[in-house]
Coordinates of C-alpha atoms in Angstrom, one line a residue:
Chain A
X445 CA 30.0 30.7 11.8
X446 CA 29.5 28.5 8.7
X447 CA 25.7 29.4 6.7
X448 CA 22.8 29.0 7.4
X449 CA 21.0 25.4 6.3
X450 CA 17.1 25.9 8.6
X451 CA 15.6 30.1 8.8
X452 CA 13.3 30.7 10.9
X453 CA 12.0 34.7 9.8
X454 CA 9.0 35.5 11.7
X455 CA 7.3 32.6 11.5
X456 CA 3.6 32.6 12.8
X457 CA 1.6 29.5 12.1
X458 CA -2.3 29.6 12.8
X459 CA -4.4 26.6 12.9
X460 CA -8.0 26.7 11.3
X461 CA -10.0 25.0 14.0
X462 CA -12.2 22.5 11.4
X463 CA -14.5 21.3 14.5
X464 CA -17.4 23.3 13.1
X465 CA -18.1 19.9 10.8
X466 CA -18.4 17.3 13.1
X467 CA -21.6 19.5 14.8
X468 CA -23.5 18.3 11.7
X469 CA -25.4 19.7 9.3
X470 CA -28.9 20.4 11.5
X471 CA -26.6 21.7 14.5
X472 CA -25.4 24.6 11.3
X473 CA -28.2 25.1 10.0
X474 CA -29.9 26.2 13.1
X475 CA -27.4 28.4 14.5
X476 CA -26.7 29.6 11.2
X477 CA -25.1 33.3 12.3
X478 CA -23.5 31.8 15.4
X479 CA -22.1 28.7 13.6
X480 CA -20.7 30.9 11.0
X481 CA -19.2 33.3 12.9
X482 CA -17.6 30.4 14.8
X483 CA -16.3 28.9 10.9
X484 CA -14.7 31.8 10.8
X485 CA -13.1 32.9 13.9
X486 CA -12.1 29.4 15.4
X487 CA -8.3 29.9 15.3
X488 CA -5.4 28.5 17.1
X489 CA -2.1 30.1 17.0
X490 CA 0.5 27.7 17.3
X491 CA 3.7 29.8 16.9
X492 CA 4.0 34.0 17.1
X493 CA 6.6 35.8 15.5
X494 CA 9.7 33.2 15.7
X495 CA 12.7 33.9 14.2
X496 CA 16.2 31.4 14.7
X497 CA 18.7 30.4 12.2
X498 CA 20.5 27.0 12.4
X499 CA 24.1 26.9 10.6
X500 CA 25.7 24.2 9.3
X501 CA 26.6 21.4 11.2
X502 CA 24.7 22.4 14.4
X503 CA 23.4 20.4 16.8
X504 CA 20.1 22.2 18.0
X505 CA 18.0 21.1 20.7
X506 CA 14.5 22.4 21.4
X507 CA 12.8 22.2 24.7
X508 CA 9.8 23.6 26.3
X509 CA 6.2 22.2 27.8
X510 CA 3.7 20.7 26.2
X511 CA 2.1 22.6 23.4
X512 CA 4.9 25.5 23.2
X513 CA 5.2 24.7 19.3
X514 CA 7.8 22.2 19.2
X515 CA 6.3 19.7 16.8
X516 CA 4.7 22.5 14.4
X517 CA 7.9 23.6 14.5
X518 CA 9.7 20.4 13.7
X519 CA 6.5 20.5 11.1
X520 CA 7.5 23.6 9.3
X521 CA 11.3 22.7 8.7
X522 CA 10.1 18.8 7.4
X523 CA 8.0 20.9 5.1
X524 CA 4.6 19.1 5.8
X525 CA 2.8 22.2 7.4
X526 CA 3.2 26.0 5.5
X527 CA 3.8 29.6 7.5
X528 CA 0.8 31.4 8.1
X529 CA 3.3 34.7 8.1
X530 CA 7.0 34.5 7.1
X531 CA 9.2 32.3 5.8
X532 CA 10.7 29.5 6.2
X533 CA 13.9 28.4 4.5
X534 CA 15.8 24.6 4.6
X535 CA 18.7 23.6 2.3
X536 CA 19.1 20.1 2.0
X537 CA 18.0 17.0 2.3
X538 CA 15.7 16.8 4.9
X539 CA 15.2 12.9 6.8
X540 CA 12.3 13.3 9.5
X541 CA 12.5 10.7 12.3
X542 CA 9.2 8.7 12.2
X543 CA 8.0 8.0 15.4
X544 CA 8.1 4.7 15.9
X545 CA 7.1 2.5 13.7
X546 CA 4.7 5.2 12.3
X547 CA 4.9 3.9 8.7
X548 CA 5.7 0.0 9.6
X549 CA 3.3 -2.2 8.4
X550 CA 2.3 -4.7 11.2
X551 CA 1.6 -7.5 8.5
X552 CA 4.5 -7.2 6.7
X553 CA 8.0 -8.9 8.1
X554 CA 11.1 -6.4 9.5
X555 CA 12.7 -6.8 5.7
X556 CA 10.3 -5.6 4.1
X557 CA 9.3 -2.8 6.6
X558 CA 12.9 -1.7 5.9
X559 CA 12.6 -1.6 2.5
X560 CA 9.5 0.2 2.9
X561 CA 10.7 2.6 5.5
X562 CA 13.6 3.7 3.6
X563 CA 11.5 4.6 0.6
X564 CA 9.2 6.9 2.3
X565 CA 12.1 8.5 4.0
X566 CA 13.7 9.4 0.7
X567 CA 16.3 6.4 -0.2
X568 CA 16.0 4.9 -4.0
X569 CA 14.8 1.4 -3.5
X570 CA 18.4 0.2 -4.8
X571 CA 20.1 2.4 -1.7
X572 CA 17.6 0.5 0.7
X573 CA 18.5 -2.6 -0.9
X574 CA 22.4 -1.9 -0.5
X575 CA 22.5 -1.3 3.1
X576 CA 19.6 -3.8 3.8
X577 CA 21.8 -6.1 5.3
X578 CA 24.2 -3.1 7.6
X579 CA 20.4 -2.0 9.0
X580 CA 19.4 -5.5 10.3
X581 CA 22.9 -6.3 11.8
X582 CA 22.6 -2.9 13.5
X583 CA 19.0 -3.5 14.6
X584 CA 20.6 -7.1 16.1
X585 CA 16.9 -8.1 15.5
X586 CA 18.4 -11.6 14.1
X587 CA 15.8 -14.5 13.1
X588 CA 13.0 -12.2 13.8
X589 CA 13.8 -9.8 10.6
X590 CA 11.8 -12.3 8.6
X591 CA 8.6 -11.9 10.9
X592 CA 5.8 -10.1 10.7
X593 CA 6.5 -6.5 13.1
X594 CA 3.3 -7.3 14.6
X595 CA 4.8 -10.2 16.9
X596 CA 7.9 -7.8 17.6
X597 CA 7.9 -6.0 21.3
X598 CA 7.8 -2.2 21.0
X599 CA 11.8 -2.7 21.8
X600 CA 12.4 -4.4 18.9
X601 CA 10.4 -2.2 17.1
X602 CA 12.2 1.0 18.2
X603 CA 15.5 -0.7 17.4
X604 CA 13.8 -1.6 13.5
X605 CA 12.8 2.4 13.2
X606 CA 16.2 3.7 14.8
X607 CA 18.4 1.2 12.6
X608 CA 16.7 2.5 9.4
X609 CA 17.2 6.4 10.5
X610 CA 20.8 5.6 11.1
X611 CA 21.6 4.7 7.6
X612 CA 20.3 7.3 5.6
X613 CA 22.3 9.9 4.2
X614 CA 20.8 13.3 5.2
X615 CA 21.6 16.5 5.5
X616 CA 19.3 17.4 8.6
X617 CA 18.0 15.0 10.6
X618 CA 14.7 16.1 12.8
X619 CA 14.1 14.1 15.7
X620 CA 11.7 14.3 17.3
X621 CA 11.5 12.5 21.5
X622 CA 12.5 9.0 20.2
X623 CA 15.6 8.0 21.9
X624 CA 14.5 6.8 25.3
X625 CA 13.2 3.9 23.2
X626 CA 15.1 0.1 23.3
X627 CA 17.2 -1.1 26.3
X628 CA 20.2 0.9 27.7
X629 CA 22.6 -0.9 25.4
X630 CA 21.1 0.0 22.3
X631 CA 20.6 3.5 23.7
X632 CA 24.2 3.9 23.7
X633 CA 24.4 3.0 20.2
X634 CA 22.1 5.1 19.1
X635 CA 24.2 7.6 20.9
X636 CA 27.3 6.7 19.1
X637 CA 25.4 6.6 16.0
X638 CA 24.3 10.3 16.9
X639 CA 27.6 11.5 17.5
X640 CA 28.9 9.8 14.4
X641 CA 26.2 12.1 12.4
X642 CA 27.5 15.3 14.0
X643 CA 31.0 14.3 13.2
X644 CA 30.4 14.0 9.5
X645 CA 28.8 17.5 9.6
X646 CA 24.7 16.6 9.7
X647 CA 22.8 19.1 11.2
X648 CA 20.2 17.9 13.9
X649 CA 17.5 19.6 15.5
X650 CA 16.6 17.5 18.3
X651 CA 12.8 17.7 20.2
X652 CA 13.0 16.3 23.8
X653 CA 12.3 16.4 27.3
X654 CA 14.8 15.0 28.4
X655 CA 17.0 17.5 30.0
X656 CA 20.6 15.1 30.1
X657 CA 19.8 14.5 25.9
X658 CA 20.5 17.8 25.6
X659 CA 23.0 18.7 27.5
X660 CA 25.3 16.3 26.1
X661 CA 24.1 15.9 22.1
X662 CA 23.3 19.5 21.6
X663 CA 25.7 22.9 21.4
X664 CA 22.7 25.0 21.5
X665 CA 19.4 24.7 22.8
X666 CA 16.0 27.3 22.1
X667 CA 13.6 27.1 24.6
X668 CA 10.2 27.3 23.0
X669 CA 7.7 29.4 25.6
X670 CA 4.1 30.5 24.8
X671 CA 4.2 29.7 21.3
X672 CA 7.9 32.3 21.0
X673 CA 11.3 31.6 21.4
X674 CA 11.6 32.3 25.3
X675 CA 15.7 31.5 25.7
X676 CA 17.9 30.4 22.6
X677 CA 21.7 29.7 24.2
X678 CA 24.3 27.3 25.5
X679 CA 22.7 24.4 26.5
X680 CA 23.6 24.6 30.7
X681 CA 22.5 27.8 30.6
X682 CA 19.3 27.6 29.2
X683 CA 17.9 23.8 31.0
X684 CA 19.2 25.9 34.5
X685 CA 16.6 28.5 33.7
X686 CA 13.6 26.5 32.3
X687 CA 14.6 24.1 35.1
X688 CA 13.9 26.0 37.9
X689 CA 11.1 28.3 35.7
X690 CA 9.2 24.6 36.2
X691 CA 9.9 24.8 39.9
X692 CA 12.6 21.9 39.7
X693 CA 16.3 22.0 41.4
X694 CA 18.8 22.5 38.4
Chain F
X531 CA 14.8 15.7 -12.4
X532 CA 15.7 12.2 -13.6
X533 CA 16.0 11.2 -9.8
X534 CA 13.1 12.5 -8.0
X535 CA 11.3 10.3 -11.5
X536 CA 13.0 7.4 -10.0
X537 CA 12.2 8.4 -6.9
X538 CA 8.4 8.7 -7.4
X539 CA 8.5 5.3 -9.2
X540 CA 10.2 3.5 -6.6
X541 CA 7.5 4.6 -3.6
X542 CA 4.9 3.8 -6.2
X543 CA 6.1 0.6 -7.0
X544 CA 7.0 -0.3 -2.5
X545 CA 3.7 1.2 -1.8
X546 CA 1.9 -1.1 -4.4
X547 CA 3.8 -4.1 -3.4
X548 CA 3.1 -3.9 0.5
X549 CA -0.5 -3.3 -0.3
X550 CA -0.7 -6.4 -2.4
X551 CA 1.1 -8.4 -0.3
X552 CA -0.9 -7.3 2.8
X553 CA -3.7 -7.9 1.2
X554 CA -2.9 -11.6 0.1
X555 CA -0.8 -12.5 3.4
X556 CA -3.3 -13.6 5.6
X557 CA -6.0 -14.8 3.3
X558 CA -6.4 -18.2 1.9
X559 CA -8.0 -18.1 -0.8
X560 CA -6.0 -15.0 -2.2
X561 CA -6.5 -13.9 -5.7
X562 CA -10.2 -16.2 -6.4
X563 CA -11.5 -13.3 -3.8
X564 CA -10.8 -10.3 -6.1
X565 CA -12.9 -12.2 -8.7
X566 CA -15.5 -13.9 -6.2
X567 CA -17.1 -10.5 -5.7
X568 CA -18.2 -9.6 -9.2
X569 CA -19.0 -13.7 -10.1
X570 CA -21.0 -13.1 -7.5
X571 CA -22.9 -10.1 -8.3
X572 CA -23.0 -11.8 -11.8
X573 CA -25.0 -14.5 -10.4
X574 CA -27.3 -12.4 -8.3
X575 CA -28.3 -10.4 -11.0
X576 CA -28.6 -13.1 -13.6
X577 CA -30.5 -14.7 -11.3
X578 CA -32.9 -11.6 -11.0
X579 CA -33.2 -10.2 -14.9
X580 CA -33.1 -14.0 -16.6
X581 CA -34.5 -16.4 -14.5
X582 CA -36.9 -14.5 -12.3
X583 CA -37.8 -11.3 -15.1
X584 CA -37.0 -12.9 -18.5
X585 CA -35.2 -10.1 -19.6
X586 CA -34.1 -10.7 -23.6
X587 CA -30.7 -10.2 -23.9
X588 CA -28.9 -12.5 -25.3
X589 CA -25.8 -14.7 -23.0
X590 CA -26.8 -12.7 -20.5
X591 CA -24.2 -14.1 -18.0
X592 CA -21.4 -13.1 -20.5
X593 CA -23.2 -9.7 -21.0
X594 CA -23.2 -8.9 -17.2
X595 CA -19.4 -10.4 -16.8
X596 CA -18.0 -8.2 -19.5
X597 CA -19.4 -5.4 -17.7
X598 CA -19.0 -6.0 -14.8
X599 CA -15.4 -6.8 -14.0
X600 CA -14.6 -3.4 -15.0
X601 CA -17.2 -1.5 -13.5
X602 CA -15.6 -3.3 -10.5
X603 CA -12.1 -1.5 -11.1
X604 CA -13.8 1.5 -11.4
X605 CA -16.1 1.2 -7.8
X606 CA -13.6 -0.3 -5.4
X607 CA -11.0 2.0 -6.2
X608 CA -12.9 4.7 -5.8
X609 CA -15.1 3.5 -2.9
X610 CA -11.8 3.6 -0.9
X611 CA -10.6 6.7 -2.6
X612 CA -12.1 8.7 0.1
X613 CA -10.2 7.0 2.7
X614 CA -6.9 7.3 1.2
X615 CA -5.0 9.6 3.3
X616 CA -7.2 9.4 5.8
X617 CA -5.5 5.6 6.5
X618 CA -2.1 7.2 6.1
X619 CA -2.2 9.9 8.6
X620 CA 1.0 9.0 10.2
X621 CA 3.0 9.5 7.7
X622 CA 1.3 12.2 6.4
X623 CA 1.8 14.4 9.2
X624 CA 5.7 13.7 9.5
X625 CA 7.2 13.6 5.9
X626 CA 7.1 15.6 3.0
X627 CA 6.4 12.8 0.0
X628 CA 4.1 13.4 -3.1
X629 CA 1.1 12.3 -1.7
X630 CA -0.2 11.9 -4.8
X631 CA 1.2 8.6 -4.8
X632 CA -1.2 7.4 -2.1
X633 CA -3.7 7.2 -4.3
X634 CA -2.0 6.1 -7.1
X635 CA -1.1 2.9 -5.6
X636 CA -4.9 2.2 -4.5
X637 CA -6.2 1.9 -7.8
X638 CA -2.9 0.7 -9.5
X639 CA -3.4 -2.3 -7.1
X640 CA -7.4 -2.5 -8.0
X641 CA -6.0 -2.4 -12.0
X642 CA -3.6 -5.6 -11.5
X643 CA -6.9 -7.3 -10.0
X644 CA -8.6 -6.6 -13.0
X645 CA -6.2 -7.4 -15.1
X646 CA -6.2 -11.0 -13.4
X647 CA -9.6 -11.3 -13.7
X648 CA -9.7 -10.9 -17.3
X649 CA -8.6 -14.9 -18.2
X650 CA -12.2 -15.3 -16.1
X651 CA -13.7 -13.1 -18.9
X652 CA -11.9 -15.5 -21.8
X653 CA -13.3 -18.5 -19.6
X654 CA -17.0 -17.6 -20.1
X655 CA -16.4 -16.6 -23.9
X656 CA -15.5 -20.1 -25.0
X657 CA -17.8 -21.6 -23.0
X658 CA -20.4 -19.2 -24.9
X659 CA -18.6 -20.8 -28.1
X660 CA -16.9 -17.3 -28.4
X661 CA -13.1 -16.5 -28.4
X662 CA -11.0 -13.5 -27.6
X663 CA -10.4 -11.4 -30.7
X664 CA -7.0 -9.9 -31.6
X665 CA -8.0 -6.5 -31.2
X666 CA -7.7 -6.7 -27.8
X667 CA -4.2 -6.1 -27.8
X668 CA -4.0 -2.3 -28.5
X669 CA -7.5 -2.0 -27.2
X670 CA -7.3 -2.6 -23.8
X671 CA -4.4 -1.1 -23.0
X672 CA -5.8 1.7 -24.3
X673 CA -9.3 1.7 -22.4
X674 CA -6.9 0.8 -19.4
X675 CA -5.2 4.0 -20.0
X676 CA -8.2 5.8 -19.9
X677 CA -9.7 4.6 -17.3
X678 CA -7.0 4.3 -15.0
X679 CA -6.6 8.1 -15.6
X680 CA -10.4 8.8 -15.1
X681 CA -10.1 6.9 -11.6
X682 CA -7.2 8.9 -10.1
X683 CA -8.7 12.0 -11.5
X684 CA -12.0 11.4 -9.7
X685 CA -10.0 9.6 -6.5
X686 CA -7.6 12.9 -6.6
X687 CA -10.8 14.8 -6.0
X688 CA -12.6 12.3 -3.5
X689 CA -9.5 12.0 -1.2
X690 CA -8.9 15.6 -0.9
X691 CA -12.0 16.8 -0.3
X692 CA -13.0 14.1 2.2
X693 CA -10.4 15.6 4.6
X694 CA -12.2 18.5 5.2
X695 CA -15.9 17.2 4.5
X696 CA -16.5 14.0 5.9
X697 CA -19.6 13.8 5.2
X698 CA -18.6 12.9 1.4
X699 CA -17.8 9.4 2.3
X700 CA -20.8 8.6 2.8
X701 CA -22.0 10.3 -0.5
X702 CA -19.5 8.6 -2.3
X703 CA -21.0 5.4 -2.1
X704 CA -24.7 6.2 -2.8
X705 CA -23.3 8.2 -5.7
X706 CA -21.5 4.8 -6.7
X707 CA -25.0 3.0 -6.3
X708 CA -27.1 5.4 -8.4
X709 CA -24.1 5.5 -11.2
X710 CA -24.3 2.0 -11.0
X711 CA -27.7 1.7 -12.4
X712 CA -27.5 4.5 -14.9
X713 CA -24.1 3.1 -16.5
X714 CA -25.8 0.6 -19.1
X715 CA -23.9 -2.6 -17.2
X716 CA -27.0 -4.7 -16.7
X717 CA -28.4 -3.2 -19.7
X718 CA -27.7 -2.4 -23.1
X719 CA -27.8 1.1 -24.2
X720 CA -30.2 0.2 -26.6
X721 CA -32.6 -1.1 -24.1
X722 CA -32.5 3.1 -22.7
X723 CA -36.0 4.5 -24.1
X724 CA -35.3 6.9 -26.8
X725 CA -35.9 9.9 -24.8
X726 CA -33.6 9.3 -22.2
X727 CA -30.9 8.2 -24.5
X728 CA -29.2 12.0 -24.7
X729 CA -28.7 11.9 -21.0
X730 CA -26.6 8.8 -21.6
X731 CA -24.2 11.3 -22.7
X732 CA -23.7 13.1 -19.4
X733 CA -22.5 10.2 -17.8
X734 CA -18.9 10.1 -17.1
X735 CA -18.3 6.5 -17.1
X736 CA -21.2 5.5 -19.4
X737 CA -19.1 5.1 -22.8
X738 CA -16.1 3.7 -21.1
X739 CA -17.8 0.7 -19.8
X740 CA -19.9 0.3 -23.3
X741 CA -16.8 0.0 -25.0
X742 CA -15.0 -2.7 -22.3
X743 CA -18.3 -4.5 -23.2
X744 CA -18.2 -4.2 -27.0
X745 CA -14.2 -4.9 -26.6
X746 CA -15.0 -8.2 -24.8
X747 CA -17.9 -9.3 -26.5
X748 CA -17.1 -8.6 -30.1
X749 CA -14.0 -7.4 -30.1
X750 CA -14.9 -3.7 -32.0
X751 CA -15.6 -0.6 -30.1
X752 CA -17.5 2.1 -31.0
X753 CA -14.7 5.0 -31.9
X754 CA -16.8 8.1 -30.9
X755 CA -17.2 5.9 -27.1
X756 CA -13.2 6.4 -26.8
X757 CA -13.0 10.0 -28.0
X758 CA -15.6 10.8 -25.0
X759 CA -14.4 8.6 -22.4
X760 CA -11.0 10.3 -23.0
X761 CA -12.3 13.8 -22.7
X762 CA -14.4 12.3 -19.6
X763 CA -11.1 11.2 -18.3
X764 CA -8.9 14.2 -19.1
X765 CA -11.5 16.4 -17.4
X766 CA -11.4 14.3 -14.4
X767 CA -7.9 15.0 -14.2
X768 CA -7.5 18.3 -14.6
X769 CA -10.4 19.1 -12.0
X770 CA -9.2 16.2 -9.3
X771 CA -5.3 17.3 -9.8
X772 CA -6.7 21.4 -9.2
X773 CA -8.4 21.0 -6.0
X774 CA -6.0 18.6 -4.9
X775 CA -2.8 21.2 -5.3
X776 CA -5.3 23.6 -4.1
X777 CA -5.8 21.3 -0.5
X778 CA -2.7 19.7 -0.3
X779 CA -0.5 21.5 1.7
X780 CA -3.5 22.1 4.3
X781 CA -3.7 17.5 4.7
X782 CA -0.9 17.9 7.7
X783 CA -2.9 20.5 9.4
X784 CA -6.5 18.4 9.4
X785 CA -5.6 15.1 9.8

């Protein structure tokens, strides 16, 4: 087993609940004790006690239902959200997928969203600019490229996200439920493109539901349960069990 | 080091670009907007304190315009400051970038606007008989320098605190009002009753936009003004950069 790049050491991650501002200012005031005691007890625990290790070149998938702690996990390895309790360790370069589109400009034409894309997700302008022209081909967006994104169809728009994604250069790549999106051709290339990433030794962590994205992307799935790692194994094993655990045929 | 420079240079510099292009794509009349707004406040209060109230001041409409034009740097980028990250959730939430540039690129955009509103500023001198004096050429820079750094201090501290206090928003902008009136812009300084003359000192942005007016007007500023505004704007700094290191990590929780 080749080191460690994501560690996991009994993480806990607490929320503050921060709804005790939108009551307003009379609503505090008159309740003072009770709003206070509110301020300072309105928690939510999104993750207890989690501990996993992802080496080198892994392929991890994470499943579980809605509001298990995927995405604050995904959170804590991207490095946007802290540990309330333990630590969290990630070597290397880091590319989070953006949901779609979630930093495209809708005035600004596909080019340009590129060039801004690839900034924010950690490329030197002069990288974007180099492989400007490999994205769009891959995107096969054609004419439309110098078009505002707001015209495009959400399709088009996945393929624009995806085809940035699929050039950078990372180290880990977090994704996070995005490749159902474009038609079933470009799905396969973003499959291919997928594989080609795990070839050249990326690691991925990889946030889905869906159960066959898994099975064949991943060699190792954690099944996220309760805010704590429920399962963490071979990837048949563990969709049989949270398969029929949801009451569905394997 | 040298690349995570470049790095922070280059989202500056995309961020600033798509916000200027946005902001220019689908309008017209473009850049005269940026310089419609304070022409227009001009007017309104020439209109008010020389036709209507007589005030004596002398070129009055050149007097408000030299103000003016910078006082509108300093308002809009900070009247939007509060919404800064708020408008950038997305991205916020999902990747780990200095968010410091957010910011940034609001008021760098608001200082290129000022900066093309200043041939405006040369307009009214000559046809006030006056011209542009050479000084301006290590002055403004230098009162750019200093204010620019004044805004992002104060913004730093606006758009952090916003996220967890809404109700500053709205405070920001009556705060902008009343600071409005108690900068000597439609005023000279010397106009202030004696009295209330030391409390001219306790306002931040008070000697920064007496010496943009001096610069313009006659082309000397008052040394002392700089030394203050630059303490003013240091100050700001240090406080907005604090409490926003102090906040940051907590933005991908709120928002």
């Amino acid at each position: 087993m080749s080191e460690p790049v994501i560690v996991f050491d009994k993480v806990t991650k607490i929320f503050p609940l921060y709804h005790h501002m939108t009551g307003g200012l009379k609503n505090f005031l008159f309740h003072l004790p009770k709003a206070w005691n509110t301020l300072k007890n309105s928690k939510f625990e999104a993750l207890r006690d989690v501990s996993f290790t992802v080496a080198k070149g892994e392929a991890l998938g994470i499943i579980g239902r809605n509001g298990a702690g995927k995405s604050t996990t995904l959170g804590l390895m991207a490095g946007v959200l802290k540990p309330s309790e333990g630590k969290v360790v990630v070597k290397g370069r880091i590319s989070p997928f953006l949901e779609l589109g979630a930093s495209f400009h809708p005035d600004l034409t596909g080019a340009e969203n590129i060039i801004l894309n690839g900034v924010l997700l950690g490329m030197t302008r002069s990288q974007v600019r180099k492989k400007a022209d490999e994205i769009i081909e891959f995107s096969e967006i054609g004419d439309f490229i110098d078009q505002p994104i707001r015209i495009y169809s959400s399709g088009m728009l996945a393929r624009l996200g995806f085809s940035v994604v699929a050039h950078l250069d990372p180290d880990i790549l977090l994704i996070d439920e995005i490749l159902q999106a474009g038609d079933i051709e470009f799905q396969k290339k973003c499959f291919q493109r997928m594989w080609e990433f795990r070839k050249s030794g990326v690691t991925m962590v990889l946030v889905t539901h869906s159960m066959e994205n898994v099975k064949t992307l991943c060699d190792r799935v954690i099944w996220f349960d309760q805010r704590t790692v429920r399962m963490d194994g071979n990837p048949q094993d563990v969709v049989a069990l949270y398969r029929s655990s949801a009451g569905i045929g394997p | 080091m040298r690349k995570k420079i470049q790095y922070y240079l280059d989202l500056i510099i995309v961020l600033t670009h798509k916000e200027l292009k946005v902001r220019y794509k689908s309008s017209f009349l473009g850049y005269l907007w940026s310089i419609a707004q304070p022409l227009c406040l001009a007017f309104v209060f020439f209109l008010a304190f020389k036709i209507v109230m007589r005030v004596q001041i002398e070129d009055y409409t050149l007097f408000l315009i030299a103000g003016l034009f910078p006082w509108q740097w300093f308002a809009n980028s900070l009247g939007s400051s509060p919404l800064a990250f708020l408008n950038n959730v997305s991205i916020i939430k999902k990747v780990n970038f200095p968010r410091t540039v957010i910011p940034l690129t609001v008021i760098l955009q608001d200082a290129f606007h000022f900066l093309l509103s200043i041939p405006v500023i040369v307009l009214f001198l000559f046809i006030y008989g006056k011209s542009p004096s050479p000084s301006w050429i290590y002055i403004l820079p230098l009162l750019m320098v200093i204010q620019f750094f004044m805004i992002f201090g104060f913004s730093l501290l606006l758009s952090s605190v916003n996220l967890f206090f809404r109700d500053l928003e709205r405070m920001a902008s009556i705060l902008l009002t009343l600071l409005f009136y108690f900068t000597p812009i439609l005023y000279p300084e010397t106009m202030v009753p004696q009295n209330f003359q030391p409390l001219l000192k306790f306002n931040p942005v008070a000697p920064i936009m007496m010496s943009w007016r001096n610069l313009f007007l006659t082309g000397a500023v008052n040394p002392g003004d700089i030394f203050v505004s630059l303490l003013y704007a240091l100050a700001a700094l240090v406080l907005g950069y604090r409490v926003y290191r102090s906040l940051s990590w907590r933005f991908a929780e709120i928002l």
